[in-house]
Coordinates of C-alpha atoms in Angstrom, one line a residue:
Chain N
M1 CA 228.6 -75.9 147.6
K2 CA 227.3 -73.3 145.5
A3 CA 223.9 -73.4 144.3
I4 CA 224.2 -70.4 141.7
E5 CA 227.5 -69.0 140.0
V6 CA 227.2 -65.4 137.9
R7 CA 230.2 -64.9 135.6
N8 CA 229.9 -61.6 133.5
L9 CA 226.5 -62.1 132.8
R10 CA 225.1 -60.1 130.4
R11 CA 221.7 -59.1 128.5
V12 CA 220.6 -56.6 125.9
F13 CA 217.3 -55.6 124.8
R14 CA 216.5 -54.7 121.2
A15 CA 214.1 -52.2 120.7
T16 CA 213.1 -50.8 117.5
I17 CA 211.9 -46.4 117.5
G18 CA 210.2 -45.0 114.7
V19 CA 207.4 -45.6 112.5
V20 CA 208.7 -44.5 109.1
R21 CA 212.5 -44.1 109.3
R22 CA 213.7 -47.1 112.5
K23 CA 215.7 -47.1 114.6
I24 CA 217.3 -50.1 116.6
K25 CA 218.4 -48.7 119.9
E26 CA 220.1 -51.5 122.9
I27 CA 219.2 -51.5 126.2
V28 CA 222.1 -53.3 128.2
A29 CA 219.9 -54.2 131.1
V30 CA 221.9 -56.7 132.7
D31 CA 226.1 -55.6 132.6
D32 CA 228.7 -58.0 132.8
I33 CA 227.5 -58.9 136.8
S34 CA 229.2 -62.0 138.8
F35 CA 227.8 -63.5 142.4
E36 CA 227.3 -66.9 143.9
V37 CA 224.9 -67.7 146.6
Y38 CA 225.6 -70.7 148.3
D39 CA 223.9 -73.9 149.9
G40 CA 220.9 -72.9 151.8
E41 CA 221.5 -69.2 152.0
L42 CA 219.1 -66.8 151.5
F43 CA 220.7 -64.5 148.7
G44 CA 219.1 -61.1 148.0
L45 CA 219.1 -59.0 144.9
L46 CA 217.9 -55.8 145.8
G47 CA 217.9 -51.8 143.6
P48 CA 215.1 -49.8 142.1
N49 CA 213.0 -49.9 139.2
G50 CA 214.7 -51.5 136.2
A51 CA 217.8 -52.1 137.7
G52 CA 217.8 -55.2 136.9
K53 CA 217.0 -57.5 138.9
T54 CA 213.8 -59.7 137.2
T55 CA 215.9 -60.3 133.4
T56 CA 219.0 -61.6 135.9
V57 CA 216.1 -63.8 137.4
K58 CA 214.3 -64.6 133.8
M59 CA 217.9 -65.9 132.9
L60 CA 218.7 -67.8 135.6
T61 CA 215.3 -69.9 135.4
T62 CA 215.9 -70.4 131.7
M63 CA 213.1 -68.2 130.6
L64 CA 215.6 -65.6 128.9
I65 CA 218.8 -66.1 127.4
P66 CA 221.2 -64.6 128.4
T67 CA 223.8 -61.9 125.5
S68 CA 226.6 -63.2 127.1
G69 CA 228.8 -64.5 129.8
E70 CA 227.5 -67.8 131.6
A71 CA 225.2 -68.4 134.7
R72 CA 224.9 -72.4 136.6
V73 CA 222.3 -72.9 138.7
L74 CA 223.1 -76.5 140.6
G75 CA 226.0 -77.0 139.0
L76 CA 223.7 -76.5 135.3
D77 CA 224.8 -74.9 132.9
V78 CA 221.4 -72.1 132.1
V79 CA 221.1 -72.0 128.2
R80 CA 223.0 -76.0 128.1
S81 CA 221.2 -78.0 130.4
A82 CA 217.7 -75.5 130.7
E83 CA 216.0 -79.1 130.5
A84 CA 217.7 -80.9 133.6
L85 CA 217.7 -77.8 135.5
R86 CA 213.7 -76.6 135.6
S87 CA 212.9 -79.6 137.4
R88 CA 214.7 -78.5 140.4
I89 CA 214.1 -74.5 141.0
G90 CA 211.0 -72.8 141.6
F91 CA 210.1 -69.3 141.0
V92 CA 207.7 -66.6 142.2
F93 CA 207.3 -63.2 139.5
G94 CA 205.0 -60.8 141.7
G95 CA 201.8 -60.0 140.4
E96 CA 198.9 -61.4 140.2
R97 CA 199.3 -62.8 136.3
G98 CA 200.6 -66.6 135.7
L99 CA 197.4 -68.5 137.2
Y100 CA 194.2 -70.2 135.7
W101 CA 191.1 -67.4 137.0
R102 CA 188.9 -69.1 136.2
L103 CA 190.0 -72.8 138.0
S104 CA 189.6 -73.1 142.0
G105 CA 193.4 -73.0 144.0
Y106 CA 193.4 -76.1 143.9
D107 CA 192.9 -76.9 140.5
N108 CA 195.7 -74.6 139.7
L109 CA 197.6 -76.3 141.8
R110 CA 197.2 -80.0 141.2
Y111 CA 197.7 -78.8 137.1
F112 CA 201.2 -77.8 137.6
A113 CA 202.1 -80.5 139.7
S114 CA 201.3 -83.0 136.8
L115 CA 203.7 -80.5 134.2
Y116 CA 206.1 -81.1 137.1
H117 CA 205.6 -84.2 136.9
V118 CA 204.4 -85.2 140.7
D119 CA 202.9 -88.6 141.4
P120 CA 199.4 -88.0 141.5
A121 CA 199.7 -90.0 145.1
V122 CA 202.3 -87.4 146.1
S123 CA 200.4 -84.5 145.2
R124 CA 197.4 -85.4 146.8
K125 CA 199.3 -85.3 149.6
R126 CA 201.3 -82.2 148.9
I127 CA 198.6 -80.0 147.5
P128 CA 196.3 -80.0 150.8
Y129 CA 200.2 -79.5 152.6
L130 CA 200.8 -76.2 150.4
L131 CA 197.9 -74.4 150.3
D132 CA 197.8 -74.7 154.0
L133 CA 201.7 -73.4 154.5
V134 CA 200.5 -70.1 152.6
G135 CA 197.1 -69.4 154.2
L136 CA 194.6 -70.8 151.5
S137 CA 193.5 -74.2 152.7
D138 CA 189.9 -72.8 153.7
R139 CA 189.6 -71.1 150.6
G140 CA 191.4 -73.7 148.1
Q141 CA 188.8 -75.0 145.9
E142 CA 186.8 -71.2 145.3
K143 CA 187.7 -69.6 141.5
V144 CA 191.1 -67.9 142.2
E145 CA 189.4 -64.7 139.6
G146 CA 187.6 -64.4 144.1
Y147 CA 191.1 -64.2 145.1
S148 CA 192.6 -60.8 146.4
R149 CA 196.0 -60.2 145.1
G150 CA 198.2 -60.9 148.4
M151 CA 196.3 -64.4 148.4
K152 CA 197.3 -65.3 144.8
Q153 CA 200.7 -64.4 145.5
R154 CA 200.4 -67.0 148.1
L155 CA 198.6 -69.6 145.6
H156 CA 202.1 -68.6 143.8
I157 CA 204.3 -69.4 146.3
A158 CA 202.6 -73.1 147.1
R159 CA 202.2 -73.5 143.4
T160 CA 206.3 -72.9 143.1
L161 CA 207.0 -75.6 146.1
L162 CA 204.8 -78.2 144.2
H163 CA 207.6 -80.6 143.2
D164 CA 209.6 -79.3 146.0
P165 CA 212.9 -76.9 143.9
Q166 CA 216.2 -77.4 146.1
V167 CA 216.2 -73.8 144.8
L168 CA 213.6 -70.9 144.9
F169 CA 214.1 -67.9 143.1
L170 CA 211.3 -65.3 145.0
D171 CA 211.7 -61.7 142.5
E172 CA 209.6 -59.1 144.6
P173 CA 206.9 -61.4 146.1
T174 CA 205.7 -58.8 148.7
I175 CA 204.8 -55.7 145.7
G176 CA 201.8 -54.2 146.0
L177 CA 200.3 -56.7 148.7
D178 CA 199.1 -54.9 152.1
P179 CA 201.0 -54.7 155.7
V180 CA 199.1 -57.6 156.7
G181 CA 200.0 -59.9 153.2
A182 CA 203.6 -59.1 152.8
R183 CA 204.5 -59.8 156.4
E184 CA 202.4 -63.0 156.2
L185 CA 204.3 -63.9 153.0
R186 CA 207.5 -63.2 154.9
Q187 CA 207.0 -65.4 157.1
V188 CA 206.5 -68.1 154.8
V189 CA 209.7 -67.2 153.1
R190 CA 211.3 -67.2 156.6
N191 CA 209.7 -70.8 156.6
L192 CA 211.6 -72.1 153.6
Q193 CA 215.1 -71.2 155.2
A194 CA 214.5 -72.9 157.9
E195 CA 213.9 -75.5 155.8
K196 CA 217.1 -74.9 154.1
K197 CA 216.1 -74.0 150.9
T198 CA 218.8 -71.5 148.2
I199 CA 216.0 -68.5 147.9
L200 CA 217.4 -65.9 145.5
L201 CA 215.1 -62.7 146.7
T202 CA 214.9 -59.2 144.8
T203 CA 213.4 -56.3 146.6
H204 CA 213.1 -52.7 146.5
Y205 CA 212.3 -53.1 150.0
M206 CA 215.2 -52.3 152.0
F207 CA 213.7 -53.3 155.1
E208 CA 212.6 -57.0 154.1
A209 CA 216.0 -57.5 152.4
D210 CA 217.3 -56.5 156.3
A211 CA 215.1 -58.6 158.0
L212 CA 215.4 -61.9 155.5
C213 CA 218.7 -61.7 153.8
Q214 CA 222.2 -63.6 155.1
R215 CA 224.3 -61.3 152.0
I216 CA 222.8 -58.7 149.5
A217 CA 224.3 -57.3 146.4
V218 CA 223.0 -54.2 145.4
I219 CA 222.6 -54.0 141.7
D220 CA 222.2 -50.4 139.9
K221 CA 221.3 -49.6 135.7
G222 CA 222.2 -53.1 135.5
R223 CA 225.8 -53.5 137.5
I224 CA 226.4 -55.5 141.0
I225 CA 227.6 -52.2 143.5
A226 CA 228.2 -53.7 146.3
L227 CA 227.7 -57.4 147.4
D228 CA 228.0 -57.5 151.5
T229 CA 226.3 -58.9 154.8
P230 CA 223.4 -56.4 155.5
E231 CA 225.0 -55.2 158.8
G232 CA 228.5 -54.6 156.4
L233 CA 226.3 -52.8 153.4
K234 CA 225.4 -50.5 156.8
T235 CA 229.7 -49.3 157.3
Y236 CA 229.3 -48.0 153.5
V237 CA 227.3 -45.0 156.1
K238 CA 228.2 -45.6 159.2
D239 CA 230.9 -42.1 158.9
L240 CA 227.6 -40.1 158.0
A241 CA 224.7 -39.1 159.6
V242 CA 221.4 -38.5 158.5
I243 CA 219.7 -35.3 158.4
E244 CA 215.7 -36.4 157.9
F245 CA 213.5 -32.9 157.8
E246 CA 209.8 -33.6 158.0
V247 CA 208.6 -31.2 154.7
Y248 CA 205.6 -30.4 152.3
G249 CA 207.5 -30.0 148.7
V250 CA 210.3 -28.8 147.7
P251 CA 211.6 -27.1 145.0
S252 CA 213.8 -28.3 142.7
N253 CA 216.2 -25.1 142.7
V254 CA 216.2 -26.3 146.2
L255 CA 217.7 -29.0 145.9
E256 CA 220.1 -28.8 143.9
Q257 CA 221.2 -25.8 146.1
L258 CA 221.1 -28.3 148.9
R259 CA 223.3 -31.2 146.5
A260 CA 225.8 -28.4 145.4
Q261 CA 227.2 -27.6 149.5
P262 CA 230.6 -29.8 150.8
Y263 CA 229.0 -31.5 153.4
V264 CA 226.1 -33.2 151.8
H265 CA 226.8 -36.4 150.6
T266 CA 223.4 -37.7 149.2
V267 CA 219.8 -35.6 149.0
S268 CA 217.4 -37.9 148.8
V269 CA 212.7 -37.1 149.1
E270 CA 210.2 -39.8 149.9
N271 CA 206.5 -39.3 149.8
R272 CA 204.6 -39.8 152.9
D273 CA 201.4 -39.4 152.3
Q274 CA 200.5 -36.2 152.3
K275 CA 204.3 -34.7 152.7
Q276 CA 207.2 -36.2 152.0
A277 CA 210.6 -37.0 154.2
L278 CA 214.3 -34.7 152.6
L279 CA 216.5 -37.4 153.9
I280 CA 220.3 -36.0 154.1
H281 CA 223.4 -37.8 154.3
S282 CA 226.4 -35.5 155.7
P283 CA 229.5 -36.0 158.4
R284 CA 228.6 -33.2 159.9
G285 CA 225.1 -34.4 161.2
S286 CA 223.2 -32.0 164.1
Q287 CA 225.7 -29.5 163.2
A288 CA 224.6 -28.9 159.4
V289 CA 220.5 -28.9 160.6
P290 CA 221.0 -24.9 161.2
D291 CA 222.9 -24.2 157.4
L292 CA 220.3 -26.8 155.3
L293 CA 217.2 -24.7 157.1
S294 CA 218.6 -21.6 156.2
M295 CA 218.8 -22.6 152.3
M296 CA 215.1 -24.2 153.2
N297 CA 213.4 -20.8 153.8
G298 CA 209.5 -20.2 153.0
I299 CA 209.8 -24.3 152.6
R300 CA 206.8 -25.9 155.2
I301 CA 209.1 -28.3 157.8
G302 CA 207.3 -30.5 160.3
N303 CA 210.0 -32.6 162.5
V304 CA 213.9 -32.9 162.3
I305 CA 215.1 -35.8 162.9
V306 CA 219.1 -36.8 163.4
R307 CA 219.9 -40.9 163.3
E308 CA 222.2 -43.0 162.5
P309 CA 222.0 -44.5 158.6
T310 CA 220.2 -47.9 158.3
L311 CA 220.6 -50.6 155.7
E312 CA 218.0 -47.8 153.2
D313 CA 220.8 -45.1 154.1
A314 CA 223.4 -47.6 152.5
Y315 CA 221.6 -48.2 149.4
V316 CA 220.4 -44.6 149.0
R317 CA 224.5 -44.0 148.8
L318 CA 224.9 -46.5 146.5
V319 CA 222.6 -46.1 143.8
G320 CA 223.2 -42.1 144.3
G321 CA 219.9 -40.7 146.2
E322 CA 217.6 -42.0 143.1
A323 CA 215.5 -44.6 145.6
Chain I
M1 CA 211.8 -91.5 125.7
N2 CA 210.5 -94.1 128.8
L3 CA 207.3 -95.7 130.2
K4 CA 206.9 -92.9 133.4
T5 CA 207.9 -90.0 130.8
L6 CA 205.2 -91.6 128.4
R7 CA 203.2 -92.2 131.5
D8 CA 204.2 -88.2 132.8
Y9 CA 202.6 -87.0 129.2
G10 CA 199.4 -88.5 128.9
R11 CA 198.5 -87.4 132.6
V12 CA 199.1 -83.4 131.1
I13 CA 197.5 -84.4 128.8
F14 CA 194.8 -85.0 130.2
Y15 CA 194.8 -82.5 133.2
A16 CA 195.2 -80.1 130.5
A17 CA 192.2 -80.9 128.1
E18 CA 190.3 -80.7 131.4
M19 CA 191.1 -77.3 131.8
A20 CA 190.9 -76.3 128.7
L21 CA 187.4 -77.8 128.6
R22 CA 186.4 -76.5 132.3
S23 CA 187.4 -73.2 130.6
N24 CA 185.4 -73.1 127.3
L25 CA 182.3 -73.9 129.0
T26 CA 182.7 -70.5 130.4
D27 CA 183.3 -68.6 127.2
S28 CA 180.4 -67.3 125.1
F29 CA 182.8 -67.2 122.0
V30 CA 183.6 -70.2 122.0
L31 CA 179.9 -72.3 123.0
F32 CA 179.1 -69.9 119.8
G33 CA 181.4 -71.1 117.1
I34 CA 180.9 -74.8 118.3
L35 CA 177.4 -74.8 119.0
V36 CA 175.4 -72.0 117.5
Q37 CA 177.1 -71.1 114.4
P38 CA 176.7 -75.0 112.7
I39 CA 173.6 -74.8 113.8
I40 CA 172.8 -72.2 111.8
I41 CA 174.4 -73.1 109.0
A42 CA 172.6 -76.6 109.3
L43 CA 169.4 -74.7 109.6
L44 CA 170.3 -72.6 106.0
A45 CA 171.6 -76.2 104.3
F46 CA 168.5 -77.6 105.3
W47 CA 166.3 -75.3 104.6
M48 CA 167.9 -75.0 100.6
L49 CA 168.9 -78.5 100.0
G50 CA 166.8 -80.2 102.2
D51 CA 164.0 -81.4 99.2
R52 CA 167.6 -83.2 97.5
G53 CA 166.8 -86.1 99.8
G54 CA 167.9 -88.3 102.1
E55 CA 171.6 -88.9 101.3
Y56 CA 171.7 -85.2 101.0
I57 CA 170.5 -85.0 105.3
I58 CA 173.9 -86.7 106.7
F59 CA 175.9 -84.7 104.0
V60 CA 175.0 -81.7 105.7
V61 CA 175.2 -83.3 108.9
I62 CA 178.9 -84.3 108.9
G63 CA 179.6 -81.0 106.8
S64 CA 178.2 -78.6 109.4
G65 CA 179.9 -80.5 112.2
M66 CA 183.2 -80.3 109.6
T67 CA 182.4 -76.1 110.0
G68 CA 182.2 -75.9 114.2
L69 CA 185.7 -78.6 113.9
W70 CA 188.2 -76.0 111.7
T71 CA 186.0 -73.0 113.5
S72 CA 187.3 -74.9 116.7
C73 CA 190.8 -76.0 115.2
L74 CA 191.4 -72.1 113.6
F75 CA 190.1 -69.5 116.7
I76 CA 190.7 -71.7 120.0
S77 CA 194.0 -74.1 119.0
G78 CA 195.2 -71.1 116.4
N79 CA 195.3 -69.4 119.3
S80 CA 196.6 -72.0 122.2
I81 CA 200.0 -70.6 123.1
T82 CA 199.2 -66.5 122.5
Q83 CA 196.2 -66.8 125.6
E84 CA 199.0 -68.2 127.5
R85 CA 201.2 -65.5 126.2
W86 CA 198.8 -63.1 127.5
T87 CA 197.6 -64.3 130.7
G88 CA 200.8 -64.7 131.6
T89 CA 200.9 -68.2 132.4
L90 CA 203.4 -69.2 128.7
E91 CA 206.4 -68.6 131.2
L92 CA 205.4 -71.2 133.9
M93 CA 204.7 -73.4 131.5
V94 CA 207.6 -73.3 129.1
S95 CA 210.3 -73.9 132.7
T96 CA 208.3 -76.8 133.7
P97 CA 209.7 -80.3 132.4
T98 CA 206.8 -80.7 130.5
P99 CA 207.5 -79.9 126.5
V100 CA 204.7 -77.3 125.6
S101 CA 203.5 -78.9 122.5
V102 CA 203.0 -82.0 125.1
I103 CA 200.4 -79.5 126.9
V104 CA 199.2 -78.0 123.7
I105 CA 198.4 -81.8 122.1
G106 CA 196.1 -81.8 125.3
K107 CA 193.9 -78.5 124.7
I108 CA 194.0 -78.9 121.2
L109 CA 192.5 -82.3 121.5
S110 CA 189.9 -81.6 124.2
N111 CA 188.9 -78.6 121.7
V112 CA 188.1 -81.1 119.1
L113 CA 186.6 -83.3 120.5
Q114 CA 184.1 -80.4 122.2
S115 CA 183.4 -79.8 118.1
L116 CA 182.3 -83.1 117.8
A117 CA 179.3 -82.4 119.9
S118 CA 178.1 -79.6 117.1
M119 CA 177.8 -82.7 114.7
V120 CA 175.5 -84.3 117.0
L121 CA 173.5 -81.0 117.2
S122 CA 173.1 -81.0 113.1
Y123 CA 171.9 -84.5 113.7
T124 CA 169.6 -84.0 116.4
L125 CA 168.2 -81.0 114.2
A126 CA 168.2 -83.4 111.3
I127 CA 165.4 -85.4 113.1
V128 CA 163.7 -83.2 115.6
I129 CA 163.1 -80.3 113.4
F130 CA 163.1 -81.6 110.0
G131 CA 162.4 -84.7 110.9
Y132 CA 164.6 -86.8 108.7
V133 CA 166.2 -89.9 110.4
P134 CA 169.8 -89.8 108.9
T135 CA 171.6 -93.3 108.2
I136 CA 175.3 -94.1 107.9
N137 CA 176.1 -95.8 105.0
Q138 CA 179.9 -97.9 106.8
P139 CA 178.9 -97.2 110.4
V140 CA 182.5 -99.1 111.1
L141 CA 184.3 -97.1 108.9
F142 CA 183.2 -93.7 109.4
T143 CA 183.9 -94.5 112.6
I144 CA 187.4 -95.0 111.6
S145 CA 187.3 -92.2 109.5
L146 CA 185.9 -89.4 112.8
L147 CA 188.6 -91.1 114.9
L148 CA 191.3 -90.3 111.9
T149 CA 189.9 -87.1 111.4
I150 CA 190.0 -86.2 116.0
L151 CA 193.8 -86.8 115.1
S152 CA 194.4 -85.3 111.8
Y153 CA 192.3 -82.4 113.2
A154 CA 194.5 -82.0 116.8
C155 CA 197.9 -82.4 114.5
F156 CA 196.8 -79.7 112.6
G157 CA 196.3 -77.2 115.3
L158 CA 199.6 -77.9 116.4
L159 CA 200.5 -76.8 113.8
I160 CA 198.7 -73.5 113.8
S161 CA 199.4 -72.8 116.9
P162 CA 203.1 -72.1 116.6
V163 CA 203.0 -70.4 113.0
F164 CA 199.7 -68.1 114.9
V165 CA 202.6 -66.9 117.2
L166 CA 206.1 -67.1 115.0
N167 CA 203.5 -64.5 112.5
P168 CA 201.4 -62.5 114.1
D169 CA 200.4 -61.0 111.0
V170 CA 199.4 -64.5 109.9
Q171 CA 197.4 -64.1 112.9
R172 CA 195.9 -61.0 111.4
L173 CA 194.1 -62.4 108.4
Q174 CA 192.9 -65.3 111.4
N175 CA 188.5 -64.1 110.8
G176 CA 189.3 -64.3 106.8
L177 CA 190.5 -68.1 106.8
E178 CA 187.5 -69.3 108.3
F179 CA 185.0 -70.0 105.0
P180 CA 187.9 -70.2 102.2
V181 CA 188.8 -73.0 104.7
Y182 CA 185.4 -74.3 104.3
V183 CA 184.5 -74.4 100.7
L184 CA 188.6 -75.5 100.0
C185 CA 187.5 -78.8 102.5
G186 CA 184.3 -79.4 100.6
F187 CA 182.8 -79.3 103.2
M188 CA 179.0 -78.3 102.7
F189 CA 179.9 -79.2 98.4
P190 CA 182.3 -81.0 96.0
I191 CA 185.4 -79.2 95.4
A192 CA 185.1 -80.2 91.8
L193 CA 182.9 -76.8 91.3
L194 CA 185.9 -74.7 92.3
P195 CA 188.1 -73.8 90.0
G196 CA 191.5 -76.3 88.8
W197 CA 193.7 -74.7 90.4
T198 CA 192.8 -74.3 94.2
T199 CA 192.6 -78.7 93.6
P200 CA 196.5 -78.5 95.3
L201 CA 194.9 -76.4 98.1
S202 CA 192.5 -78.8 99.0
Y203 CA 195.3 -82.0 98.8
I204 CA 197.3 -80.8 101.6
L205 CA 195.1 -79.6 103.7
S206 CA 194.1 -82.8 106.2
P207 CA 190.3 -81.4 106.8
Y208 CA 190.2 -82.2 103.2
W209 CA 190.7 -85.5 104.0
A210 CA 188.5 -85.5 107.0
A211 CA 185.8 -84.6 105.1
R212 CA 186.4 -87.5 102.1
A213 CA 186.5 -90.0 104.4
L214 CA 183.3 -88.9 106.6
H215 CA 181.3 -88.3 103.7
A216 CA 182.0 -91.4 101.7
T217 CA 181.6 -93.6 105.0
S218 CA 178.2 -92.1 105.3
S219 CA 176.3 -91.0 102.0
Q220 CA 178.7 -91.1 98.8
W221 CA 179.9 -94.5 98.8
N222 CA 182.2 -95.1 95.8
G223 CA 184.6 -98.1 97.4
L224 CA 187.0 -99.0 99.8
G225 CA 189.6 -97.7 97.6
E226 CA 188.4 -93.8 98.0
V227 CA 188.4 -93.8 101.6
A228 CA 191.8 -95.5 102.1
L229 CA 193.6 -93.0 100.0
S230 CA 191.1 -90.3 102.0
W231 CA 193.1 -92.8 105.1
A232 CA 196.5 -92.8 104.0
A233 CA 196.4 -88.5 103.2
M234 CA 195.3 -88.5 106.5
V235 CA 198.1 -90.0 108.2
A236 CA 200.9 -88.4 106.0
L237 CA 199.9 -85.0 106.8
S238 CA 199.5 -85.7 110.3
L239 CA 202.7 -87.0 110.2
I240 CA 204.4 -83.7 108.5
Y241 CA 202.0 -81.6 110.6
L242 CA 204.1 -83.4 113.5
M243 CA 207.0 -82.6 112.3
L244 CA 206.3 -79.1 111.5
S245 CA 205.2 -78.4 114.3
S246 CA 207.8 -79.9 116.8
L247 CA 210.3 -77.7 114.6
L248 CA 208.2 -74.9 115.2
F249 CA 208.1 -75.3 118.4
K250 CA 211.4 -75.0 119.2
R251 CA 212.0 -72.1 116.8
L252 CA 209.4 -70.0 118.6
L253 CA 211.0 -70.8 122.4
R254 CA 214.3 -70.2 121.2
R255 CA 213.0 -67.0 120.2
A256 CA 210.8 -66.2 122.9
R257 CA 213.9 -67.4 124.8
L258 CA 216.0 -63.9 123.2
D259 CA 213.6 -61.8 122.3
A260 CA 211.9 -61.9 125.4
T261 CA 208.3 -62.2 124.2
L262 CA 207.6 -65.1 126.8
N263 CA 205.2 -63.0 128.5
I264 CA 203.5 -59.9 126.9
Q265 CA 201.6 -57.7 129.4

């Protein structure tokens, strides 16, 4: 059974530009997307910043009214049946906001439990359980203002589970967390999946989507450009090898020259501390390395690796090397 | 609306009120508005008008307490939604099954009750510093007037809150609205001293009727008729404020969902 159904959903924002001669500019954040999420599925929405992930989640959680199209969650229309839907879904947006910092974690949960009409007898048992689930049982009585970012994120997860929702929307829940905090939070998501919750997770971390999601929709500039299982998405680049150069600064004219080569499909650069990784997708694999090196004269180069493509490479190819 | 829903809403109002109380107790701006400022006003009034006699003292106590109530209504209740929007909690509030207006009622009721502390402080001040013992002429009717005052202020706050969110230009005038209402509502002196054209403005403000009922039952007793008129006006205006605020809340939330302004970062 389908837990989420999205049909031709579109959302346009209007922004005013100029001071004297004001003009209204229309920005299409979500452009005619359609997808379905099945009961108990962990579905990923993967895309770069500004791709339309959060806007999609806000429409599905009744916080934004779509410009056109239709969306149903648990069979309820997100606009017409918004009030009925709210008690059956939960959501988390990445970041530290949305909590009452002067109250303790426990008091925040108690307050939100009342807003969701959870019976006090139930919430008295459920709040300690949830604090334990997210690893905050020993800090629950402390004020939220003293929590780390990761603790606040985990408190948000506990908040969203107070009313035991059937469908969860997790919008970049690990953003800004340190590796340990992110790993702990991913474990919480896995536990929720084991409880057969339907989860829509947005992220721009490829390994996170790969590790957690059963199916992934890749979204870019408001449009879904691919929808498949992680393994299925990797086949998008199965004909290509990835050549990875460790470099210390690459001029833009060299990047342009590399992109112009007929045997080069995608060129992207990732920052890695003091150095960068120059990633080139090419069907020629290691055979292309000498030609590529000849175009990078004068550039300091460290290791060169030729490897099989990953989900991240598939993603980079899909979004045009702009990751 | 069934009994369970009413019970759920009652619980929300209680928790929202408790949370507002905890937050306000750590906010020096709020503490100044509801505790320090009314004391300053009361001190000035006692020094200037203290020689007018015993009855005038209770007039000052009530009047300065009303200023604390209005300051709280204007700034704390008026900002109750705006503040949630800036802290990112409005989105969470809106996406729960509880109507936002129910949550705001809890917060406003808490603010109004805290503001009554300023009236108690002024009363204590009159006894301790000036040696007056203010007496209330009609204690029972005064208590009823006080309860209606609390309700009418809560309804007024419920109206102001969405107005400020829907009209940021009005909110920019917030500071300027504080003193004119003190004057228009006759907190410290009768509105008969004001030009005649201001009288209709006073009549549409429930704090005016609240001040009139409280002054009449404490020190300026002119018979039950005047008090009954003030009570009826408070109830009628409160109902009108409630209806208007219900419409405004619906409009506010729909507009926020259309304009994507539930959350401002």
